[in-house]
mmCIF file of C-alpha atoms in Angstrom:
data_model
loop_
_atom_site.group_PDB
_atom_site.id
_atom_site.type_symbol
_atom_site.label_atom_id
_atom_site.label_comp_id
_atom_site.label_asym_id
_atom_site.label_seq_id
_atom_site.Cartn_x
_atom_site.Cartn_y
_atom_site.Cartn_z
ATOM 1 C CA MET A 1 -29.261 -44.940 22.470
ATOM 2 C CA THR A 2 -29.204 -42.554 25.394
ATOM 3 C CA GLN A 3 -31.292 -39.447 25.859
ATOM 4 C CA GLU A 4 -28.101 -37.636 26.858
ATOM 5 C CA VAL A 5 -26.551 -38.232 23.429
ATOM 6 C CA SER A 6 -29.735 -37.159 21.665
ATOM 7 C CA GLN A 7 -29.924 -33.939 23.667
ATOM 8 C CA ALA A 8 -26.241 -33.168 23.070
ATOM 9 C CA TYR A 9 -26.657 -33.441 19.300
ATOM 10 C CA SER A 10 -29.959 -31.556 19.342
ATOM 11 C CA LYS A 11 -28.238 -28.547 20.908
ATOM 12 C CA ARG A 12 -25.683 -28.395 18.093
ATOM 13 C CA ALA A 13 -27.674 -29.878 15.220
ATOM 14 C CA SER A 14 -27.600 -26.761 13.023
ATOM 15 C CA GLU A 15 -23.852 -26.356 13.494
ATOM 16 C CA TYR A 16 -23.277 -30.062 12.792
ATOM 17 C CA VAL A 17 -25.331 -29.982 9.585
ATOM 18 C CA ALA A 18 -23.481 -26.860 8.396
ATOM 19 C CA HIS A 19 -20.029 -28.375 8.900
ATOM 20 C CA LEU A 20 -20.556 -32.117 8.394
ATOM 21 C CA GLY A 21 -23.853 -32.428 6.570
ATOM 22 C CA SER A 22 -22.595 -32.807 3.016
ATOM 23 C CA VAL A 23 -20.784 -35.596 1.191
ATOM 24 C CA LYS A 24 -18.345 -32.999 -0.173
ATOM 25 C CA ASP A 25 -17.079 -32.498 3.396
ATOM 26 C CA MET A 26 -16.330 -36.211 3.807
ATOM 27 C CA ASP A 27 -13.124 -38.132 3.111
ATOM 28 C CA PRO A 28 -13.140 -39.345 -0.518
ATOM 29 C CA LEU A 29 -12.076 -42.801 0.662
ATOM 30 C CA ASP A 30 -15.192 -43.017 2.840
ATOM 31 C CA VAL A 31 -17.375 -41.861 -0.035
ATOM 32 C CA ALA A 32 -15.850 -44.508 -2.293
ATOM 33 C CA LEU A 33 -16.266 -47.306 0.263
ATOM 34 C CA ILE A 34 -19.876 -46.461 1.101
ATOM 35 C CA THR A 35 -20.761 -46.089 -2.576
ATOM 36 C CA SER A 36 -19.089 -49.371 -3.518
ATOM 37 C CA TRP A 37 -20.770 -51.226 -0.664
ATOM 38 C CA GLY A 38 -24.178 -49.625 -1.219
ATOM 39 C CA THR A 39 -24.301 -50.357 -4.927
ATOM 40 C CA SER A 40 -23.420 -53.994 -4.208
ATOM 41 C CA VAL A 41 -26.556 -54.409 -2.090
ATOM 42 C CA VAL A 42 -29.540 -55.789 -3.989
ATOM 43 C CA GLY A 43 -32.596 -54.655 -2.048
ATOM 44 C CA PRO A 44 -33.539 -52.086 0.617
ATOM 45 C CA VAL A 45 -30.776 -50.323 2.572
ATOM 46 C CA LEU A 46 -31.094 -48.719 6.013
ATOM 47 C CA ASP A 47 -28.854 -45.838 7.058
ATOM 48 C CA ALA A 48 -28.933 -46.490 10.803
ATOM 49 C CA GLY A 49 -28.048 -43.252 12.544
ATOM 50 C CA SER A 50 -28.459 -41.160 9.410
ATOM 51 C CA GLY A 51 -27.702 -37.825 11.086
ATOM 52 C CA PRO A 52 -27.903 -34.973 8.539
ATOM 53 C CA GLY A 53 -28.932 -37.487 5.867
ATOM 54 C CA HIS A 54 -26.085 -37.024 3.388
ATOM 55 C CA TRP A 55 -25.113 -40.702 3.266
ATOM 56 C CA THR A 56 -28.736 -41.732 2.710
ATOM 57 C CA GLN A 57 -28.944 -39.235 -0.129
ATOM 58 C CA LEU A 58 -25.673 -40.485 -1.634
ATOM 59 C CA LEU A 59 -26.994 -44.033 -1.673
ATOM 60 C CA CYS A 60 -30.250 -42.898 -3.275
ATOM 61 C CA GLU A 61 -28.327 -40.988 -5.944
ATOM 62 C CA HIS A 62 -26.555 -44.227 -6.840
ATOM 63 C CA GLY A 63 -29.812 -46.084 -7.304
ATOM 64 C CA CYS A 64 -30.131 -47.671 -3.874
ATOM 65 C CA ASP A 65 -33.505 -48.101 -2.191
ATOM 66 C CA ALA A 66 -32.238 -46.342 0.938
ATOM 67 C CA ARG A 67 -33.933 -44.796 3.960
ATOM 68 C CA GLY A 68 -32.581 -43.209 7.131
ATOM 69 C CA ILE A 69 -33.375 -43.421 10.821
ATOM 70 C CA ASP A 70 -31.955 -41.243 13.598
ATOM 71 C CA MET A 71 -32.824 -40.497 17.206
ATOM 72 C CA VAL A 72 -32.298 -36.740 16.803
ATOM 73 C CA GLN A 73 -35.513 -35.064 15.656
ATOM 74 C CA LYS A 74 -33.670 -31.979 14.395
ATOM 75 C CA PHE A 75 -31.451 -34.116 12.170
ATOM 76 C CA VAL A 76 -34.466 -35.912 10.734
ATOM 77 C CA GLY A 77 -36.297 -32.639 10.133
ATOM 78 C CA SER A 78 -33.282 -31.127 8.399
ATOM 79 C CA ALA A 79 -32.718 -34.236 6.282
ATOM 80 C CA ARG A 80 -36.345 -34.245 5.133
ATOM 81 C CA GLU A 81 -36.034 -30.602 4.049
ATOM 82 C CA ARG A 82 -32.668 -30.964 2.332
ATOM 83 C CA PHE A 83 -33.273 -34.356 0.718
ATOM 84 C CA PRO A 84 -37.030 -34.579 0.053
ATOM 85 C CA ARG A 85 -36.760 -37.598 -2.243
ATOM 86 C CA ALA A 86 -35.301 -39.765 0.521
ATOM 87 C CA SER A 87 -37.230 -41.164 3.497
ATOM 88 C CA PHE A 88 -36.202 -40.399 7.088
ATOM 89 C CA GLU A 89 -37.746 -41.184 10.455
ATOM 90 C CA VAL A 90 -37.011 -40.799 14.148
ATOM 91 C CA GLY A 91 -36.121 -43.945 16.059
ATOM 92 C CA ASP A 92 -33.818 -45.698 18.520
ATOM 93 C CA LEU A 93 -31.142 -47.912 16.951
ATOM 94 C CA LEU A 94 -31.431 -50.342 19.858
ATOM 95 C CA ALA A 95 -35.159 -50.877 19.226
ATOM 96 C CA MET A 96 -35.978 -49.987 15.642
ATOM 97 C CA PRO A 97 -39.564 -49.872 14.337
ATOM 98 C CA PHE A 98 -38.938 -52.320 11.501
ATOM 99 C CA ASP A 99 -40.033 -55.899 10.965
ATOM 100 C CA LYS A 100 -37.592 -58.762 11.020
ATOM 101 C CA ALA A 101 -35.633 -59.217 7.773
ATOM 102 C CA SER A 102 -36.708 -55.867 6.292
ATOM 103 C CA PHE A 103 -33.379 -54.873 4.715
ATOM 104 C CA ASP A 104 -30.567 -56.281 2.599
ATOM 105 C CA GLY A 105 -28.043 -53.732 3.830
ATOM 106 C CA VAL A 106 -27.467 -51.639 6.959
ATOM 107 C CA LEU A 107 -25.053 -48.712 7.137
ATOM 108 C CA ALA A 108 -23.938 -47.659 10.628
ATOM 109 C CA TRP A 109 -21.404 -44.960 9.816
ATOM 110 C CA TYR A 110 -20.081 -43.498 13.073
ATOM 111 C CA SER A 111 -23.589 -43.798 14.498
ATOM 112 C CA LEU A 112 -22.554 -46.055 17.392
ATOM 113 C CA ILE A 113 -19.467 -44.167 18.557
ATOM 114 C CA HIS A 114 -21.208 -42.873 21.695
ATOM 115 C CA LEU A 115 -22.529 -46.304 22.638
ATOM 116 C CA ARG A 116 -20.894 -47.899 25.657
ATOM 117 C CA PRO A 117 -18.959 -51.042 24.650
ATOM 118 C CA GLU A 118 -21.222 -53.323 26.687
ATOM 119 C CA LEU A 119 -24.218 -52.179 24.596
ATOM 120 C CA ARG A 120 -22.553 -52.719 21.244
ATOM 121 C CA SER A 121 -23.709 -56.327 20.997
ATOM 122 C CA GLN A 122 -27.311 -55.168 21.514
ATOM 123 C CA ALA A 123 -27.024 -52.813 18.550
ATOM 124 C CA PHE A 124 -25.510 -55.500 16.343
ATOM 125 C CA GLY A 125 -28.239 -57.902 17.421
ATOM 126 C CA GLU A 126 -30.834 -55.360 16.321
ATOM 127 C CA PHE A 127 -29.078 -54.915 12.984
ATOM 128 C CA ALA A 128 -29.043 -58.694 12.537
ATOM 129 C CA ARG A 129 -32.768 -58.788 13.302
ATOM 130 C CA VAL A 130 -33.724 -56.309 10.577
ATOM 131 C CA LEU A 131 -31.302 -57.755 8.017
ATOM 132 C CA ARG A 132 -32.284 -60.586 5.735
ATOM 133 C CA PRO A 133 -30.045 -63.686 5.648
ATOM 134 C CA ALA A 134 -26.865 -62.888 3.666
ATOM 135 C CA GLY A 135 -27.541 -59.156 4.068
ATOM 136 C CA THR A 136 -24.526 -56.974 4.790
ATOM 137 C CA LEU A 137 -23.586 -54.385 7.401
ATOM 138 C CA LEU A 138 -21.043 -51.593 6.988
ATOM 139 C CA VAL A 139 -19.832 -50.067 10.262
ATOM 140 C CA GLY A 140 -17.573 -47.034 10.643
ATOM 141 C CA ALA A 141 -15.909 -46.044 13.936
ATOM 142 C CA PHE A 142 -12.842 -44.556 15.586
ATOM 143 C CA LEU A 143 -9.994 -47.081 15.806
ATOM 144 C CA GLY A 144 -8.134 -47.668 19.055
ATOM 145 C CA THR A 145 -5.810 -50.287 20.481
ATOM 146 C CA GLN A 146 -8.592 -51.062 22.943
ATOM 147 C CA ASP A 147 -12.168 -49.987 23.639
ATOM 148 C CA ALA A 148 -11.740 -46.692 25.487
ATOM 149 C CA PRO A 149 -13.645 -43.413 25.972
ATOM 150 C CA PHE A 150 -12.422 -40.029 24.808
ATOM 151 C CA ALA A 151 -13.675 -36.433 24.857
ATOM 152 C CA HIS A 152 -15.605 -35.976 21.606
ATOM 153 C CA ALA A 153 -16.700 -32.471 20.520
ATOM 154 C CA ILE A 154 -20.375 -33.319 21.113
ATOM 155 C CA THR A 155 -20.312 -35.784 24.020
ATOM 156 C CA GLU A 156 -18.227 -38.714 25.252
ATOM 157 C CA ALA A 157 -17.373 -41.203 22.509
ATOM 158 C CA PHE A 158 -15.375 -44.418 22.318
ATOM 159 C CA TYR A 159 -12.452 -45.806 20.391
ATOM 160 C CA TRP A 160 -13.121 -49.351 19.205
ATOM 161 C CA SER A 161 -10.465 -52.007 18.853
ATOM 162 C CA GLU A 162 -10.542 -54.004 15.640
ATOM 163 C CA GLN A 163 -10.625 -57.303 17.521
ATOM 164 C CA GLY A 164 -13.358 -56.113 19.873
ATOM 165 C CA LEU A 165 -15.543 -55.021 16.980
ATOM 166 C CA VAL A 166 -14.973 -58.242 15.048
ATOM 167 C CA SER A 167 -15.739 -60.356 18.121
ATOM 168 C CA ASP A 168 -18.991 -58.509 18.814
ATOM 169 C CA LEU A 169 -20.082 -58.850 15.202
ATOM 170 C CA GLU A 170 -19.384 -62.572 15.168
ATOM 171 C CA ALA A 171 -21.260 -63.033 18.442
ATOM 172 C CA ALA A 172 -24.279 -61.290 16.883
ATOM 173 C CA GLY A 173 -24.357 -63.702 13.952
ATOM 174 C CA PHE A 174 -22.180 -61.951 11.387
ATOM 175 C CA THR A 175 -19.123 -63.069 9.487
ATOM 176 C CA VAL A 176 -16.569 -60.374 8.676
ATOM 177 C CA ILE A 177 -15.911 -59.843 4.976
ATOM 178 C CA SER A 178 -13.383 -57.006 5.072
ATOM 179 C CA VAL A 179 -11.667 -54.598 7.461
ATOM 180 C CA HIS A 180 -10.439 -51.139 6.461
ATOM 181 C CA THR A 181 -8.235 -48.930 8.649
ATOM 182 C CA ARG A 182 -6.742 -45.500 8.097
ATOM 183 C CA SER A 183 -4.695 -43.049 10.129
ATOM 184 C CA SER A 184 -3.286 -39.578 9.574
ATOM 185 C CA GLU A 185 -1.787 -36.737 11.573
ATOM 186 C CA GLU A 186 -4.893 -34.593 11.045
ATOM 187 C CA ASN A 187 -7.594 -37.043 12.122
ATOM 188 C CA ARG A 188 -8.271 -39.792 14.636
ATOM 189 C CA PRO A 189 -7.583 -43.336 13.391
ATOM 190 C CA HIS A 190 -10.477 -44.797 11.406
ATOM 191 C CA LEU A 191 -11.960 -48.295 11.298
ATOM 192 C CA ALA A 192 -14.548 -49.682 8.881
ATOM 193 C CA VAL A 193 -15.832 -53.243 8.731
ATOM 194 C CA ILE A 194 -18.125 -54.955 6.247
ATOM 195 C CA ALA A 195 -19.863 -58.026 7.663
ATOM 196 C CA GLN A 196 -22.495 -60.430 6.393
ATOM 197 C CA ARG A 197 -25.428 -61.806 8.347
ATOM 198 C CA LEU A 198 -25.328 -65.583 8.519
#
């Protein structure tokens, strides 16, 4: 992930944690999906792009062996203070410090939204590397009719098309299990995909 994105989040980390750093601030449908997926995973789970750490903590509260990784040092520091029973570390999602086949589940919840579309396959390849065969990946992103940039509050982000995401996952060695979409007048359209490593 880019240094520019890391610096942009570092500048507003405290504000981000205050407004979006708790599960209670999240959509109940997202909480239900992540909980359902996480509790179905038998084995270690990685929250890739864990941000404030609330999703990692949620998974731990439901009995998952979960840990988080994020490129923003301030997020990791805050998560360690707020959720001391969970494990968090600093790292790049495109080159993670984990051995091959280390996890049975990877959560990438809005953690790739600032990644340029041409780099998406690299991220999915890295997720496939750290996942064990038959392990699952849950990805959350902004849904668009095509891959396109938009002005995000922190720094430039991208809408992902459902077909583009599915194609990139399949090219990285995943098979798609389920696709979830949601739209409302208050929020940008939402896309979530659960995929299994072949």
